[in-house]
PDB file of C-alpha atoms in Angstrom:
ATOM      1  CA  UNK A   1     100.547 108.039  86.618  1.00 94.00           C
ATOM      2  CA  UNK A   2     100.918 107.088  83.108  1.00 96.00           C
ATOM      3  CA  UNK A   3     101.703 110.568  80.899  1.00 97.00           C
ATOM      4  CA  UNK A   4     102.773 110.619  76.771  1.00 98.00           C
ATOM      5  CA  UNK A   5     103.569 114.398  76.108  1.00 98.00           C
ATOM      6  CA  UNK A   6     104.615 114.794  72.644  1.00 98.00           C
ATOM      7  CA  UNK A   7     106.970 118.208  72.027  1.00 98.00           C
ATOM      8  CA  UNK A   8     108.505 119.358  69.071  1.00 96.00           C
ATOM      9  CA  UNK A   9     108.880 123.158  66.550  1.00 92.00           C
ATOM     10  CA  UNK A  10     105.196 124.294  65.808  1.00 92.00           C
ATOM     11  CA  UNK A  11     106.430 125.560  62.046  1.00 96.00           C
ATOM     12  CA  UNK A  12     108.672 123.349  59.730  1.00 97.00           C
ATOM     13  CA  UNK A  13     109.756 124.676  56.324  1.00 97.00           C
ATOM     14  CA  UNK A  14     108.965 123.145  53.353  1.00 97.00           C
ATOM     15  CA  UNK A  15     111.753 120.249  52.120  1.00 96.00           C
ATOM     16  CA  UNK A  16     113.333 120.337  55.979  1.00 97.00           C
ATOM     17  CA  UNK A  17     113.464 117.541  59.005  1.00 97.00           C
ATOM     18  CA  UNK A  18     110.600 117.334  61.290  1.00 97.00           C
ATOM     19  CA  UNK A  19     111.976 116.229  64.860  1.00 98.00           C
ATOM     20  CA  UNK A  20     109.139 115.218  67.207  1.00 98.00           C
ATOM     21  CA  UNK A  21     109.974 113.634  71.129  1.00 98.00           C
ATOM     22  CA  UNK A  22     107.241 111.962  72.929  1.00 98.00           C
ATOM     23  CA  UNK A  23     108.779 112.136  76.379  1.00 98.00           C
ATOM     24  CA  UNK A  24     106.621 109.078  78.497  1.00 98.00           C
ATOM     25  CA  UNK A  25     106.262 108.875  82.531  1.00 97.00           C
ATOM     26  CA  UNK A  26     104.802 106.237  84.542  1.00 97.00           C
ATOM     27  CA  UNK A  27     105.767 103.450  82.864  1.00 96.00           C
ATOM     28  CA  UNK A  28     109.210 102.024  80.868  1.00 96.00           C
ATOM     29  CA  UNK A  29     109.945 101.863  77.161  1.00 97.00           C
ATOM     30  CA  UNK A  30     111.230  98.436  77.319  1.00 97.00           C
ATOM     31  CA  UNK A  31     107.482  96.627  78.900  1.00 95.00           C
ATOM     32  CA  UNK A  32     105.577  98.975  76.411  1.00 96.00           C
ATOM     33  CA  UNK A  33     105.392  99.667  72.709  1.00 97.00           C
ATOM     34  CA  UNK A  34     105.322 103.288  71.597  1.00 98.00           C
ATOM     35  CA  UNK A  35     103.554 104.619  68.033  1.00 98.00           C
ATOM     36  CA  UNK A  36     102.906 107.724  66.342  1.00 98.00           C
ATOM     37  CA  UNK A  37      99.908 108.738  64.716  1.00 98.00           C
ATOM     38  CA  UNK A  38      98.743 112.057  63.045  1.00 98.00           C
ATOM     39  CA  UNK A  39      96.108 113.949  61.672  1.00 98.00           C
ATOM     40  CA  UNK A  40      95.664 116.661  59.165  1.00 98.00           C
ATOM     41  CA  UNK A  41      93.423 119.386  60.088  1.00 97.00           C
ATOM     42  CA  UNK A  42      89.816 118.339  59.967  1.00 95.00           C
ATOM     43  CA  UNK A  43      90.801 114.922  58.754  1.00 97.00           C
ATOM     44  CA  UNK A  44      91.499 111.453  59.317  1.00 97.00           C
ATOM     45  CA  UNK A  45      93.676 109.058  61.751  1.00 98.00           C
ATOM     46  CA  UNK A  46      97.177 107.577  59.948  1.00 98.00           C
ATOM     47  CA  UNK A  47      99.670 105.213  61.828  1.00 98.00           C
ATOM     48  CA  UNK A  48     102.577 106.722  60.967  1.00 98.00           C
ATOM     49  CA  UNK A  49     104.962 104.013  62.872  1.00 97.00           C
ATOM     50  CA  UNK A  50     106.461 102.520  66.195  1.00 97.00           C
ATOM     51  CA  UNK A  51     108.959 101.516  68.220  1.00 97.00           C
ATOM     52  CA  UNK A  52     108.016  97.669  70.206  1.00 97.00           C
ATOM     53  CA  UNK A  53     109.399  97.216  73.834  1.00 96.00           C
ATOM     54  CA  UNK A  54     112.521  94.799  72.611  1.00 96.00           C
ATOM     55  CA  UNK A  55     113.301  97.727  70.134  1.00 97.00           C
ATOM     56  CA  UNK A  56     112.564  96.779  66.597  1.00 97.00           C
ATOM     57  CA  UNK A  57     110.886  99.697  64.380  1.00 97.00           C
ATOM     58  CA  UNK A  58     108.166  99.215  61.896  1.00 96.00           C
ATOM     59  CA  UNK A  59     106.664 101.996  59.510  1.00 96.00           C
ATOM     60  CA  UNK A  60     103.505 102.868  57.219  1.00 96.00           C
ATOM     61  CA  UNK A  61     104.732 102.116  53.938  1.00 93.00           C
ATOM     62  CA  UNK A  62     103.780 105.218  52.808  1.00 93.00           C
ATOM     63  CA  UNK A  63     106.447 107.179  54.841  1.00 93.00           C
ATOM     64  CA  UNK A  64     108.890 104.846  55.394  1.00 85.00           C
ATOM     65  CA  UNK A  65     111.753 106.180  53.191  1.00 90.00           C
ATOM     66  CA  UNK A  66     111.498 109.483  54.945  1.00 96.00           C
ATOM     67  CA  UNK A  67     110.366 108.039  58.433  1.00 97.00           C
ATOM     68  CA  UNK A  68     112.575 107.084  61.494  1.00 97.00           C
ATOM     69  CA  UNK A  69     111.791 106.406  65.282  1.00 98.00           C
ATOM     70  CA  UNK A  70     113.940 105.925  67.612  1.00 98.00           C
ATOM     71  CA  UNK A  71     114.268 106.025  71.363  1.00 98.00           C
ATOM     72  CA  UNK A  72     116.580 106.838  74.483  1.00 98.00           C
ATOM     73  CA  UNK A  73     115.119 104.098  77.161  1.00 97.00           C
ATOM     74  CA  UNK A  74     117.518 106.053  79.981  1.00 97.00           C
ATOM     75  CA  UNK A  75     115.217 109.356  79.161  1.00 98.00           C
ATOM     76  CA  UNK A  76     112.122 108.077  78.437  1.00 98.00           C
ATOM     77  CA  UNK A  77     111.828 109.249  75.047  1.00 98.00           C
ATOM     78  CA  UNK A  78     110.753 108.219  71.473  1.00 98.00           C
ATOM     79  CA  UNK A  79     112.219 110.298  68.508  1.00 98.00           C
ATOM     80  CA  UNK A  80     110.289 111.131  66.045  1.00 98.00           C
ATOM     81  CA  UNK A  81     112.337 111.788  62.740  1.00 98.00           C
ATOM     82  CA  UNK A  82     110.829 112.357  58.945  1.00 98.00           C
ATOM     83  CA  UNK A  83     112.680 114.608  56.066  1.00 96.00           C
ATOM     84  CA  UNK A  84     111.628 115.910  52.890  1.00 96.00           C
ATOM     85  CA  UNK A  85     108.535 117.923  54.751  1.00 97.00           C
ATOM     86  CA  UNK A  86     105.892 119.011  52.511  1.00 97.00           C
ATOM     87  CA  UNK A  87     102.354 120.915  53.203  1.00 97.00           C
ATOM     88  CA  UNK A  88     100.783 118.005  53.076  1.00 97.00           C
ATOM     89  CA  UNK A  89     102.816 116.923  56.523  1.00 98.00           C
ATOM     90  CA  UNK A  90     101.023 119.216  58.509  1.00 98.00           C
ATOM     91  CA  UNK A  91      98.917 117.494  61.406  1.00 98.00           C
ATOM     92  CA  UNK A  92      98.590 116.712  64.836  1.00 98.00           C
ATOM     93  CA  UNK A  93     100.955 114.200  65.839  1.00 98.00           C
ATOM     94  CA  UNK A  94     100.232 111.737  68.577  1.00 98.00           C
ATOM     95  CA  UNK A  95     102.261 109.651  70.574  1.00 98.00           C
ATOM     96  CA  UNK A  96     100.590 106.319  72.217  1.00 97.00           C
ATOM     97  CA  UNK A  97     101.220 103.138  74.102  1.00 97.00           C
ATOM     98  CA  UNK A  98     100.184  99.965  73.331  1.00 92.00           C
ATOM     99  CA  UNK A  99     100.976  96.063  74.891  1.00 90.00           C
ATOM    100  CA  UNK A 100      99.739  92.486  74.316  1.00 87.00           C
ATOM    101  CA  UNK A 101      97.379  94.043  71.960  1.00 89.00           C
ATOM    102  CA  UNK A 102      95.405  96.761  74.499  1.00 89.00           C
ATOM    103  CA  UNK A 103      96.048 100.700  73.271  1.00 89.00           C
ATOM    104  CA  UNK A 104      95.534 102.999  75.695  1.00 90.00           C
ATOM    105  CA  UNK A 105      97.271 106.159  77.063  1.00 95.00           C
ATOM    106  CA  UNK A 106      97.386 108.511  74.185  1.00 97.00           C
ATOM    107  CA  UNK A 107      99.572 112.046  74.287  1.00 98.00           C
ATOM    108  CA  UNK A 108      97.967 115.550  74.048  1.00 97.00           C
ATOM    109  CA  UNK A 109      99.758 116.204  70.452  1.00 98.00           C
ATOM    110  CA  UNK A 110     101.731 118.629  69.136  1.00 98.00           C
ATOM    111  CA  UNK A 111     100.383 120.518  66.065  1.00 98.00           C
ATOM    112  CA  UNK A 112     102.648 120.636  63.370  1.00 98.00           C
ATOM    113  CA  UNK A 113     102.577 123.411  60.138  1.00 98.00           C
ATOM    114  CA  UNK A 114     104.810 123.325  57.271  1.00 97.00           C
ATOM    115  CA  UNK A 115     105.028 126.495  55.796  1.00 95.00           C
ATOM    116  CA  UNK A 116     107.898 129.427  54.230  1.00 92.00           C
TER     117      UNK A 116
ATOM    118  CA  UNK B   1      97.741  97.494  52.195  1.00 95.00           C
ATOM    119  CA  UNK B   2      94.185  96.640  54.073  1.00 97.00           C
ATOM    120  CA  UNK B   3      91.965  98.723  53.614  1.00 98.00           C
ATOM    121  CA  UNK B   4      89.380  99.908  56.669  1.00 98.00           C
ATOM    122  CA  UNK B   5      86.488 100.679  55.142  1.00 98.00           C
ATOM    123  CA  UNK B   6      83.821 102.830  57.711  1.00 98.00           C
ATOM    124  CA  UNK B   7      80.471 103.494  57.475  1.00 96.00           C
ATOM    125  CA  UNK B   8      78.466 105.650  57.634  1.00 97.00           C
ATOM    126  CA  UNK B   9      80.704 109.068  57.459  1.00 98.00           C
ATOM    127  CA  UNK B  10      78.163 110.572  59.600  1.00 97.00           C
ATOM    128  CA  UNK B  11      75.058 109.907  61.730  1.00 97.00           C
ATOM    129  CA  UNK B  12      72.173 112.077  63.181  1.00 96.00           C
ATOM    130  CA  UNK B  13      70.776 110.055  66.504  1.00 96.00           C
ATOM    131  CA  UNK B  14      68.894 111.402  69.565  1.00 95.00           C
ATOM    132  CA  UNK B  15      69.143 111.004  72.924  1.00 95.00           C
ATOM    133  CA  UNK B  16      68.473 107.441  73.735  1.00 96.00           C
ATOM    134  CA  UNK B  17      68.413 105.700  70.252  1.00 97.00           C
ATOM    135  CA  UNK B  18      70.942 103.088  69.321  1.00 97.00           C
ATOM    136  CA  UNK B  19      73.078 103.513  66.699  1.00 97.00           C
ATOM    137  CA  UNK B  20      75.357 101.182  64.750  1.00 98.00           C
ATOM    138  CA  UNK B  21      78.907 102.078  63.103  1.00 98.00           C
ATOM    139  CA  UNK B  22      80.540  99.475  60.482  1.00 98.00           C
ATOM    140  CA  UNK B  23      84.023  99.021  59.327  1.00 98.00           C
ATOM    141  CA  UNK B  24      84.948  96.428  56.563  1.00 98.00           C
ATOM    142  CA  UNK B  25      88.302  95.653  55.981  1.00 98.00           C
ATOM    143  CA  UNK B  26      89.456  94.588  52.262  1.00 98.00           C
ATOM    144  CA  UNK B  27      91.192  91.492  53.784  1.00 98.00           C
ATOM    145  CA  UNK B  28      90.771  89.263  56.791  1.00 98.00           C
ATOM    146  CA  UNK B  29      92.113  90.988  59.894  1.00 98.00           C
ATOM    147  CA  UNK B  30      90.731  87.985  62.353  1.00 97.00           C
ATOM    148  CA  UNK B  31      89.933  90.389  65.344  1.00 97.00           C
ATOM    149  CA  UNK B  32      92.764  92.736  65.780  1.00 97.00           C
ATOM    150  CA  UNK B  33      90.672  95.465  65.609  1.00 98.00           C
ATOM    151  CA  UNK B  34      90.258  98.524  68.022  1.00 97.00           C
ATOM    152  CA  UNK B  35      87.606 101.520  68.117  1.00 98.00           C
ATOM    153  CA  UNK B  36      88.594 105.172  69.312  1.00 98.00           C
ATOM    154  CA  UNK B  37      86.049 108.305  70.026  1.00 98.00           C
ATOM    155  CA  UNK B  38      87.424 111.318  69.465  1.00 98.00           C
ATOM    156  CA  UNK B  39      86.266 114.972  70.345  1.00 97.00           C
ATOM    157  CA  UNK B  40      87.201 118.279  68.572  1.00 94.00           C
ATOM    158  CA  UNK B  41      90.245 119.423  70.238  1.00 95.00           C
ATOM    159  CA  UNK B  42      91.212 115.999  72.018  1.00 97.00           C
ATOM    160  CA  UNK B  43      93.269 112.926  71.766  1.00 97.00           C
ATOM    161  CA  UNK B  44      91.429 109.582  70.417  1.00 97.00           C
ATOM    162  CA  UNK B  45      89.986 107.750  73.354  1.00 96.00           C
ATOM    163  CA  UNK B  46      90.385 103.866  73.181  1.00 96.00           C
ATOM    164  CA  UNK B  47      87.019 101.923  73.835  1.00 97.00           C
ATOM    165  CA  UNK B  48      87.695  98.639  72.485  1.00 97.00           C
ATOM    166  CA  UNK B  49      90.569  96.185  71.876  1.00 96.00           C
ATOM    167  CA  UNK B  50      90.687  92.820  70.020  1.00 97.00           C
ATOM    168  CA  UNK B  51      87.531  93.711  68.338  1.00 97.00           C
ATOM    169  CA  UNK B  52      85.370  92.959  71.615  1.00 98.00           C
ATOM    170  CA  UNK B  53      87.132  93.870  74.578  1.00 97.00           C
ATOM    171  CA  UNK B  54      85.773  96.853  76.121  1.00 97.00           C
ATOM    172  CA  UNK B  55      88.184  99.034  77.843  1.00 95.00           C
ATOM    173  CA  UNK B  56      88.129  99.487  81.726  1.00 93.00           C
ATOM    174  CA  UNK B  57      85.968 102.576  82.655  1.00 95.00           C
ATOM    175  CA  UNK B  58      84.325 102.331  79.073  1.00 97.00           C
ATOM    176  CA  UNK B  59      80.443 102.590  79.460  1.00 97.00           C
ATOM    177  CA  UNK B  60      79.308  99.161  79.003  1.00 96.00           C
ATOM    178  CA  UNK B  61      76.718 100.950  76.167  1.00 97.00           C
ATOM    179  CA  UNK B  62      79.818 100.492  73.719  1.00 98.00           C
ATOM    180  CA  UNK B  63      79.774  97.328  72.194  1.00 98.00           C
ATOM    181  CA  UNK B  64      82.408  95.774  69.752  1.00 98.00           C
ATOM    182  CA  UNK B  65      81.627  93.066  67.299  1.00 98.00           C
ATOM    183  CA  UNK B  66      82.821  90.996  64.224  1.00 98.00           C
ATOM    184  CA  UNK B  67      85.200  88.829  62.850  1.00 98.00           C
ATOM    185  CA  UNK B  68      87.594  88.592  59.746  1.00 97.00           C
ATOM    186  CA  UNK B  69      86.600  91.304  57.590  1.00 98.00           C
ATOM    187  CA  UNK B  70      83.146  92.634  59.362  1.00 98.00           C
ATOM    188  CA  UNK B  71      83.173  95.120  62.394  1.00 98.00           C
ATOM    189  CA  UNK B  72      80.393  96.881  64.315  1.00 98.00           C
ATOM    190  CA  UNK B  73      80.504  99.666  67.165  1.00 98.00           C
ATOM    191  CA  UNK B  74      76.771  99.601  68.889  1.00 98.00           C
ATOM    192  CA  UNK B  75      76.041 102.290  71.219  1.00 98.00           C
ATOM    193  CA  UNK B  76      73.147 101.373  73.037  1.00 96.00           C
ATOM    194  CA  UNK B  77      71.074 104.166  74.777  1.00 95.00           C
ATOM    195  CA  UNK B  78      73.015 106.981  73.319  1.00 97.00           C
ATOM    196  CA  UNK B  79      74.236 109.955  75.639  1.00 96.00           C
ATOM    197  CA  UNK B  80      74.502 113.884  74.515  1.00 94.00           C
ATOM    198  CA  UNK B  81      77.920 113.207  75.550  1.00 95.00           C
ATOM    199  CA  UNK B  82      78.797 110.116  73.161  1.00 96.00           C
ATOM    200  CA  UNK B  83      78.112 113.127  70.228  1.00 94.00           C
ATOM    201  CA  UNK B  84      82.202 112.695  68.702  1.00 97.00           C
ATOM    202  CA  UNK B  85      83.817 110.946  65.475  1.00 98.00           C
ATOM    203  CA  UNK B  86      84.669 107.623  66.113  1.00 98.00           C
ATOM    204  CA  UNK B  87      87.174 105.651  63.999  1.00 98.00           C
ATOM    205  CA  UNK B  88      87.999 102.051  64.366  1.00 98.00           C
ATOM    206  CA  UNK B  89      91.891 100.070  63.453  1.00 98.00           C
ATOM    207  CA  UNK B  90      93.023  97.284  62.416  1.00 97.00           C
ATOM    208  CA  UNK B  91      97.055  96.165  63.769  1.00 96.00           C
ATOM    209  CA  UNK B  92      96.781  93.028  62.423  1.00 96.00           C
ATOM    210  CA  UNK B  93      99.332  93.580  59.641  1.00 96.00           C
ATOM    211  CA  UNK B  94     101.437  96.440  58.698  1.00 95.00           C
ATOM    212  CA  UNK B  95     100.977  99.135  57.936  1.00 95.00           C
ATOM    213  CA  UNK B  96      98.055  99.244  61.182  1.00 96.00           C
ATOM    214  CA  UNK B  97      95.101 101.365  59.442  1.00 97.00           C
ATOM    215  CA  UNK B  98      92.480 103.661  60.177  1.00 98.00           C
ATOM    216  CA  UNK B  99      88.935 103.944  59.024  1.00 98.00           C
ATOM    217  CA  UNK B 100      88.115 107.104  57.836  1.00 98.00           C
ATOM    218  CA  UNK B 101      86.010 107.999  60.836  1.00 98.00           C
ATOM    219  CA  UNK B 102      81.814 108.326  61.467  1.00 98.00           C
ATOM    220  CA  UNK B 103      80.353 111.642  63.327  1.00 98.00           C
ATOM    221  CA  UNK B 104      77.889 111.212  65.588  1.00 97.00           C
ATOM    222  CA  UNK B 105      75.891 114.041  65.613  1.00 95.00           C
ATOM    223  CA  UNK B 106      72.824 114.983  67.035  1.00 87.00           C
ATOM    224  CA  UNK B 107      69.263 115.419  65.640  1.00 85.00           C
TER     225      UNK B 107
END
């Protein structure tokens, strides 16, 4: 069946990389698009970016010059990459799937605190 | 950037009432718009794609509406178990953006 499970370091220091993996099952990176989405604590929904089937990457403005995704098709995984971490990066970070326009399967999320 | 505008931040309903949730978005977004329910401690839960699609499995009590800039959830014949925070999208241009979410909370 179709699983997103999103894994990554619980506690991220302030300035350092966050590296998230959303490892997928049940279906293949190249027939599905893949984006990530967080949440602060007790607040909103952002689209943070995503990775299309064929490959091509597009980001929230907002993040893009600290933002990268990336995948390994052979492993089933999207990469989740952003530097320059501040306290204001801490959320729950989704993984989800989308095609021809239909989201669906969404990940569990992985709670994310940056703090010395 | 567009804009998602939702309203209202939160709603008291009752069993059985119908209840309305609006987005606006600051530019036209045709109808590449989606609405997610989300409970405390879980993952957003699609409902509806391309503004009026309703998922497979979705209770046909969620209905999606609107065009271009104006956007309505309806739940008809509300359930204790609809009681979440529901947030609608719009992916028709980059970056894809959220509304800032309605709670639907009991009376």
């Amino acid at each position: 069946q179709v699983q997103l499970k999103e894994s990554g370091p619980g506690l991220v220091q302030p300035s350092q990389t966050l590296s998230l993996t959303c490892t997928v099952s049940g279906f293949s990176l190249t027939s599905y698009d893949v984006h990530w989405v967080r949440q602060p604590p007790g607040k909103g929904l952002e689209w943070m970016g995503g990775i299309w089937g064929d490959g091509s990457t597009a980001y929230n403005s907002a993040l893009k010059s600290r933002l990268s995704i990336s995948r390994d098709t052979s492993k089933s995984q999207v990469f989740l990459k952003m530097n320059s971490l501040q306290t204001e990066d801490t959320a729950i970070y989704f993984c989800t799937r989308l095609r021809a326009a239909i989201w669906d399967y969404w990940g569990q999320g992985v709670m994310v605190t940056v703090s010395s | 950037d567009t804009v998602m505008t939702q309203s209202p931040a939160s709603m008291s309903t009752s069993v059985g009432e119908r209840v309305t949730v609006n987005c606006k978005a600051s530019q036209s977004v045709g109808t590449v718009v989606a609405w997610f329910q989300q409970k405390p401690g879980q993952s957003p839960k699609r409902l509806i794609y391309l503004a009026t699609n309703r998922h497979t499995g979705v209770p046909d009590r969620f209905t999606g509406s609107g065009f271009g800039r104006d956007f309505t959830l309806t739940i008809s014949n509300v359930e204790a178990e609809d009681l979440a925070v529901y947030y609608c999208l719009q992916y028709d241009s980059i970056p894809w953006t959220f509304g800032g979410g309605t709670k639907l909370e009991l009376k």
